[in-house]
């Protein structure tokens, strides 16, 4: 059986950002050696994969997709990956989906986990954890209306648990979706 067609691999992708070595004021004797230094080139490598269909349809039918990324930034970590990200999408029941998105930053040893449950594009709930502590909770509910002047109203409340700050964004969109009015109700900046 061929499992290779179920995943698409992208990478490694190399990005090079040149930095002018003369700006640093570094004391290397020859200008040529300044340009050949890896600190001045700042290489970044990214490697990612993504499923193109259900990854394990017979063993785990609710799993809809998998994705992952490994990133390496030379200026942050000389010999190890900078971050590792992953993602899995599950179909729970009908059109209800659960997204699980973990991230690990190697240098800071910080772990972030985002969980989002949604029903279509109109309703979702999200929780974000950092180092296993709840950081943020967000919800969203959209009501579609049959009017040309107001085609939809969306309410998005958010609670930043670490800062103790609630916010709520109210959006109204016209029926043609060309005009949108947004009211951002921030607790600290009303």
PDB file of C-alpha atoms in Angstrom:
ATOM      1  CA  UNK A   1       0.000   0.000   0.000  1.00  0.00           C
ATOM      2  CA  UNK A   2       1.127   3.553  -0.692  1.00  0.00           C
ATOM      3  CA  UNK A   3       1.071   5.916   2.301  1.00  0.00           C
ATOM      4  CA  UNK A   4       3.371   8.448   0.601  1.00  0.00           C
ATOM      5  CA  UNK A   5       0.488  10.008  -1.326  1.00  0.00           C
ATOM      6  CA  UNK A   6      -1.314  10.896   1.908  1.00  0.00           C
ATOM      7  CA  UNK A   7       1.297  13.467   2.922  1.00  0.00           C
ATOM      8  CA  UNK A   8       2.866  16.463   1.238  1.00  0.00           C
ATOM      9  CA  UNK A   9       6.346  17.466   2.407  1.00  0.00           C
ATOM     10  CA  UNK A  10       7.673  20.971   1.960  1.00  0.00           C
ATOM     11  CA  UNK A  11      11.295  21.560   2.683  1.00  0.00           C
ATOM     12  CA  UNK A  12      13.775  22.042   3.791  1.00  0.00           C
ATOM     13  CA  UNK A  13      13.284  25.647   2.719  1.00  0.00           C
ATOM     14  CA  UNK A  14      16.377  27.806   3.244  1.00  0.00           C
ATOM     15  CA  UNK A  15      15.993  31.549   3.759  1.00  0.00           C
ATOM     16  CA  UNK A  16      19.073  33.725   3.981  1.00  0.00           C
ATOM     17  CA  UNK A  17      18.981  37.261   5.375  1.00  0.00           C
ATOM     18  CA  UNK A  18      22.141  39.249   4.732  1.00  0.00           C
ATOM     19  CA  UNK A  19      23.333  41.579   7.446  1.00  0.00           C
ATOM     20  CA  UNK A  20      25.908  44.269   6.738  1.00  0.00           C
ATOM     21  CA  UNK A  21      29.002  43.230   8.722  1.00  0.00           C
ATOM     22  CA  UNK A  22      30.337  46.782   8.779  1.00  0.00           C
ATOM     23  CA  UNK A  23      27.382  47.988  10.880  1.00  0.00           C
ATOM     24  CA  UNK A  24      28.400  45.776  13.838  1.00  0.00           C
ATOM     25  CA  UNK A  25      31.781  47.384  14.207  1.00  0.00           C
ATOM     26  CA  UNK A  26      33.311  43.900  14.445  1.00  0.00           C
ATOM     27  CA  UNK A  27      37.083  43.799  14.523  1.00  0.00           C
ATOM     28  CA  UNK A  28      37.876  41.179  11.910  1.00  0.00           C
ATOM     29  CA  UNK A  29      40.934  42.082   9.887  1.00  0.00           C
ATOM     30  CA  UNK A  30      39.691  41.386   6.370  1.00  0.00           C
ATOM     31  CA  UNK A  31      36.339  42.510   4.922  1.00  0.00           C
ATOM     32  CA  UNK A  32      36.030  39.143   3.146  1.00  0.00           C
ATOM     33  CA  UNK A  33      36.045  37.161   6.405  1.00  0.00           C
ATOM     34  CA  UNK A  34      33.268  39.403   7.747  1.00  0.00           C
ATOM     35  CA  UNK A  35      30.932  38.397   4.891  1.00  0.00           C
ATOM     36  CA  UNK A  36      31.667  34.662   5.253  1.00  0.00           C
ATOM     37  CA  UNK A  37      30.546  34.565   8.876  1.00  0.00           C
ATOM     38  CA  UNK A  38      27.268  32.626   9.461  1.00  0.00           C
ATOM     39  CA  UNK A  39      26.123  35.297  11.934  1.00  0.00           C
ATOM     40  CA  UNK A  40      26.019  37.779   9.033  1.00  0.00           C
ATOM     41  CA  UNK A  41      24.146  35.430   6.699  1.00  0.00           C
ATOM     42  CA  UNK A  42      21.464  34.400   9.270  1.00  0.00           C
ATOM     43  CA  UNK A  43      20.261  31.159   7.671  1.00  0.00           C
ATOM     44  CA  UNK A  44      16.766  29.894   8.505  1.00  0.00           C
ATOM     45  CA  UNK A  45      15.535  26.409   7.634  1.00  0.00           C
ATOM     46  CA  UNK A  46      11.908  25.270   7.719  1.00  0.00           C
ATOM     47  CA  UNK A  47      10.645  21.780   7.048  1.00  0.00           C
ATOM     48  CA  UNK A  48       6.937  20.959   7.090  1.00  0.00           C
ATOM     49  CA  UNK A  49       4.506  18.210   6.235  1.00  0.00           C
ATOM     50  CA  UNK A  50       0.753  18.161   5.782  1.00  0.00           C
ATOM     51  CA  UNK A  51      -1.685  15.370   5.115  1.00  0.00           C
ATOM     52  CA  UNK A  52      -3.518  15.539   1.800  1.00  0.00           C
ATOM     53  CA  UNK A  53      -6.303  13.187   2.883  1.00  0.00           C
ATOM     54  CA  UNK A  54      -7.331  11.349   6.037  1.00  0.00           C
ATOM     55  CA  UNK A  55      -4.022  10.100   7.479  1.00  0.00           C
ATOM     56  CA  UNK A  56      -5.318   6.898   9.128  1.00  0.00           C
ATOM     57  CA  UNK A  57      -8.806   6.243   7.721  1.00  0.00           C
ATOM     58  CA  UNK A  58      -9.129   2.643   8.919  1.00  0.00           C
ATOM     59  CA  UNK A  59      -7.455   2.944  12.331  1.00  0.00           C
ATOM     60  CA  UNK A  60      -8.534   6.440  13.356  1.00  0.00           C
ATOM     61  CA  UNK A  61     -11.465   7.588  11.159  1.00  0.00           C
ATOM     62  CA  UNK A  62     -12.195  10.776  13.136  1.00  0.00           C
ATOM     63  CA  UNK A  63      -8.699  12.149  12.372  1.00  0.00           C
ATOM     64  CA  UNK A  64      -9.169  14.460   9.381  1.00  0.00           C
ATOM     65  CA  UNK A  65      -5.682  15.938   8.947  1.00  0.00           C
ATOM     66  CA  UNK A  66      -2.182  16.180  10.403  1.00  0.00           C
ATOM     67  CA  UNK A  67       0.470  18.831   9.962  1.00  0.00           C
ATOM     68  CA  UNK A  68       3.844  19.658  11.443  1.00  0.00           C
ATOM     69  CA  UNK A  69       6.693  22.142  11.111  1.00  0.00           C
ATOM     70  CA  UNK A  70      10.263  22.233  12.390  1.00  0.00           C
ATOM     71  CA  UNK A  71      12.072  25.567  12.232  1.00  0.00           C
ATOM     72  CA  UNK A  72      15.723  26.411  12.688  1.00  0.00           C
ATOM     73  CA  UNK A  73      16.951  29.998  13.074  1.00  0.00           C
ATOM     74  CA  UNK A  74      20.738  30.178  13.282  1.00  0.00           C
ATOM     75  CA  UNK A  75      20.829  33.511  15.136  1.00  0.00           C
ATOM     76  CA  UNK A  76      18.642  32.077  17.950  1.00  0.00           C
ATOM     77  CA  UNK A  77      19.861  28.482  18.257  1.00  0.00           C
ATOM     78  CA  UNK A  78      23.215  27.539  16.754  1.00  0.00           C
ATOM     79  CA  UNK A  79      22.899  23.735  16.908  1.00  0.00           C
ATOM     80  CA  UNK A  80      19.262  22.811  17.614  1.00  0.00           C
ATOM     81  CA  UNK A  81      15.824  23.447  16.117  1.00  0.00           C
ATOM     82  CA  UNK A  82      14.245  26.697  17.236  1.00  0.00           C
ATOM     83  CA  UNK A  83      10.652  25.446  17.350  1.00  0.00           C
ATOM     84  CA  UNK A  84       8.477  22.439  16.623  1.00  0.00           C
ATOM     85  CA  UNK A  85       4.785  22.888  15.743  1.00  0.00           C
ATOM     86  CA  UNK A  86       2.102  20.331  15.129  1.00  0.00           C
ATOM     87  CA  UNK A  87      -1.554  20.165  14.347  1.00  0.00           C
ATOM     88  CA  UNK A  88      -4.353  17.632  14.211  1.00  0.00           C
ATOM     89  CA  UNK A  89      -7.972  18.104  13.124  1.00  0.00           C
ATOM     90  CA  UNK A  90     -10.660  15.711  14.324  1.00  0.00           C
ATOM     91  CA  UNK A  91     -14.279  15.438  13.216  1.00  0.00           C
ATOM     92  CA  UNK A  92     -16.192  14.648  16.376  1.00  0.00           C
ATOM     93  CA  UNK A  93     -19.818  14.449  15.271  1.00  0.00           C
ATOM     94  CA  UNK A  94     -21.476  15.763  12.125  1.00  0.00           C
ATOM     95  CA  UNK A  95     -19.875  19.123  11.343  1.00  0.00           C
ATOM     96  CA  UNK A  96     -18.268  19.622  14.792  1.00  0.00           C
ATOM     97  CA  UNK A  97     -14.465  19.740  14.550  1.00  0.00           C
ATOM     98  CA  UNK A  98     -11.680  19.808  17.130  1.00  0.00           C
ATOM     99  CA  UNK A  99      -8.278  21.346  16.303  1.00  0.00           C
ATOM    100  CA  UNK A 100      -5.289  20.524  18.515  1.00  0.00           C
ATOM    101  CA  UNK A 101      -2.254  22.756  17.863  1.00  0.00           C
ATOM    102  CA  UNK A 102       0.826  22.196  20.095  1.00  0.00           C
ATOM    103  CA  UNK A 103       4.018  24.298  19.811  1.00  0.00           C
ATOM    104  CA  UNK A 104       7.370  23.859  21.551  1.00  0.00           C
ATOM    105  CA  UNK A 105      10.080  26.542  21.603  1.00  0.00           C
ATOM    106  CA  UNK A 106      13.428  24.880  22.308  1.00  0.00           C
ATOM    107  CA  UNK A 107      15.462  27.786  23.739  1.00  0.00           C
ATOM    108  CA  UNK A 108      12.823  28.993  26.212  1.00  0.00           C
ATOM    109  CA  UNK A 109      11.429  25.467  26.739  1.00  0.00           C
ATOM    110  CA  UNK A 110       7.975  27.027  26.370  1.00  0.00           C
ATOM    111  CA  UNK A 111       5.078  24.798  25.413  1.00  0.00           C
ATOM    112  CA  UNK A 112       1.888  26.227  23.957  1.00  0.00           C
ATOM    113  CA  UNK A 113      -1.276  24.249  23.284  1.00  0.00           C
ATOM    114  CA  UNK A 114      -4.290  25.664  21.504  1.00  0.00           C
ATOM    115  CA  UNK A 115      -7.573  23.755  21.431  1.00  0.00           C
ATOM    116  CA  UNK A 116     -10.414  24.931  19.217  1.00  0.00           C
ATOM    117  CA  UNK A 117     -13.813  23.350  18.791  1.00  0.00           C
ATOM    118  CA  UNK A 118     -16.017  24.663  15.995  1.00  0.00           C
ATOM    119  CA  UNK A 119     -19.268  24.072  14.223  1.00  0.00           C
ATOM    120  CA  UNK A 120     -18.892  25.518  10.749  1.00  0.00           C
ATOM    121  CA  UNK A 121     -17.499  29.027  10.427  1.00  0.00           C
ATOM    122  CA  UNK A 122     -20.156  30.676  12.599  1.00  0.00           C
ATOM    123  CA  UNK A 123     -19.493  29.119  16.029  1.00  0.00           C
ATOM    124  CA  UNK A 124     -16.235  28.298  17.785  1.00  0.00           C
ATOM    125  CA  UNK A 125     -14.656  28.119  21.214  1.00  0.00           C
ATOM    126  CA  UNK A 126     -10.928  28.261  21.844  1.00  0.00           C
ATOM    127  CA  UNK A 127      -8.610  27.761  24.822  1.00  0.00           C
ATOM    128  CA  UNK A 128      -4.889  28.552  24.825  1.00  0.00           C
ATOM    129  CA  UNK A 129      -2.527  27.012  27.354  1.00  0.00           C
ATOM    130  CA  UNK A 130       1.109  28.044  27.933  1.00  0.00           C
ATOM    131  CA  UNK A 131       3.275  25.661  29.970  1.00  0.00           C
ATOM    132  CA  UNK A 132       0.101  23.826  31.003  1.00  0.00           C
ATOM    133  CA  UNK A 133      -1.537  26.946  32.507  1.00  0.00           C
ATOM    134  CA  UNK A 134      -4.678  28.416  30.949  1.00  0.00           C
ATOM    135  CA  UNK A 135      -3.772  31.685  29.238  1.00  0.00           C
ATOM    136  CA  UNK A 136      -6.812  32.681  27.168  1.00  0.00           C
ATOM    137  CA  UNK A 137     -10.401  31.682  26.411  1.00  0.00           C
ATOM    138  CA  UNK A 138     -12.255  32.927  23.321  1.00  0.00           C
ATOM    139  CA  UNK A 139     -15.650  32.217  21.852  1.00  0.00           C
ATOM    140  CA  UNK A 140     -17.431  33.320  18.717  1.00  0.00           C
ATOM    141  CA  UNK A 141     -21.020  33.239  17.583  1.00  0.00           C
ATOM    142  CA  UNK A 142     -22.347  34.601  14.285  1.00  0.00           C
ATOM    143  CA  UNK A 143     -25.975  35.140  13.362  1.00  0.00           C
ATOM    144  CA  UNK A 144     -26.826  35.523   9.679  1.00  0.00           C
ATOM    145  CA  UNK A 145     -29.706  37.900   8.984  1.00  0.00           C
ATOM    146  CA  UNK A 146     -31.845  38.189   5.824  1.00  0.00           C
ATOM    147  CA  UNK A 147     -31.475  41.986   5.533  1.00  0.00           C
ATOM    148  CA  UNK A 148     -29.452  43.966   2.994  1.00  0.00           C
ATOM    149  CA  UNK A 149     -28.392  46.584   5.553  1.00  0.00           C
ATOM    150  CA  UNK A 150     -27.231  44.027   8.159  1.00  0.00           C
ATOM    151  CA  UNK A 151     -26.402  40.589   6.771  1.00  0.00           C
ATOM    152  CA  UNK A 152     -24.607  39.161   9.807  1.00  0.00           C
ATOM    153  CA  UNK A 153     -23.726  39.980  13.397  1.00  0.00           C
ATOM    154  CA  UNK A 154     -20.739  38.352  15.083  1.00  0.00           C
ATOM    155  CA  UNK A 155     -19.905  38.458  18.815  1.00  0.00           C
ATOM    156  CA  UNK A 156     -16.403  37.406  19.925  1.00  0.00           C
ATOM    157  CA  UNK A 157     -15.767  37.576  23.681  1.00  0.00           C
ATOM    158  CA  UNK A 158     -12.236  36.889  24.948  1.00  0.00           C
ATOM    159  CA  UNK A 159     -10.847  36.487  28.460  1.00  0.00           C
ATOM    160  CA  UNK A 160      -7.080  36.852  28.936  1.00  0.00           C
ATOM    161  CA  UNK A 161      -6.693  34.834  32.125  1.00  0.00           C
ATOM    162  CA  UNK A 162      -3.083  35.874  32.845  1.00  0.00           C
ATOM    163  CA  UNK A 163      -3.861  39.600  32.681  1.00  0.00           C
ATOM    164  CA  UNK A 164      -7.417  39.288  33.958  1.00  0.00           C
ATOM    165  CA  UNK A 165      -8.664  41.327  30.991  1.00  0.00           C
ATOM    166  CA  UNK A 166     -11.946  40.630  29.222  1.00  0.00           C
ATOM    167  CA  UNK A 167     -12.610  41.968  25.725  1.00  0.00           C
ATOM    168  CA  UNK A 168     -15.505  41.644  23.334  1.00  0.00           C
ATOM    169  CA  UNK A 169     -15.593  42.434  19.629  1.00  0.00           C
ATOM    170  CA  UNK A 170     -18.959  43.104  17.969  1.00  0.00           C
ATOM    171  CA  UNK A 171     -19.061  43.026  14.171  1.00  0.00           C
ATOM    172  CA  UNK A 172     -21.878  43.868  11.827  1.00  0.00           C
ATOM    173  CA  UNK A 173     -21.580  43.097   8.121  1.00  0.00           C
ATOM    174  CA  UNK A 174     -23.865  44.241   5.328  1.00  0.00           C
ATOM    175  CA  UNK A 175     -25.656  41.685   3.181  1.00  0.00           C
ATOM    176  CA  UNK A 176     -23.248  42.299   0.295  1.00  0.00           C
ATOM    177  CA  UNK A 177     -20.283  41.872   2.713  1.00  0.00           C
ATOM    178  CA  UNK A 178     -18.666  45.035   1.355  1.00  0.00           C
ATOM    179  CA  UNK A 179     -19.037  47.051   4.570  1.00  0.00           C
ATOM    180  CA  UNK A 180     -18.259  46.033   8.126  1.00  0.00           C
ATOM    181  CA  UNK A 181     -18.669  47.919  11.400  1.00  0.00           C
ATOM    182  CA  UNK A 182     -16.505  46.796  14.327  1.00  0.00           C
ATOM    183  CA  UNK A 183     -16.853  47.760  17.987  1.00  0.00           C
ATOM    184  CA  UNK A 184     -13.986  46.619  20.219  1.00  0.00           C
ATOM    185  CA  UNK A 185     -15.042  46.676  23.871  1.00  0.00           C
ATOM    186  CA  UNK A 186     -11.812  46.407  25.831  1.00  0.00           C
ATOM    187  CA  UNK A 187     -11.907  46.382  29.612  1.00  0.00           C
ATOM    188  CA  UNK A 188      -8.737  48.522  29.986  1.00  0.00           C
ATOM    189  CA  UNK A 189      -9.433  50.787  26.988  1.00  0.00           C
ATOM    190  CA  UNK A 190     -13.221  51.277  26.580  1.00  0.00           C
TER     191      UNK A 190
END
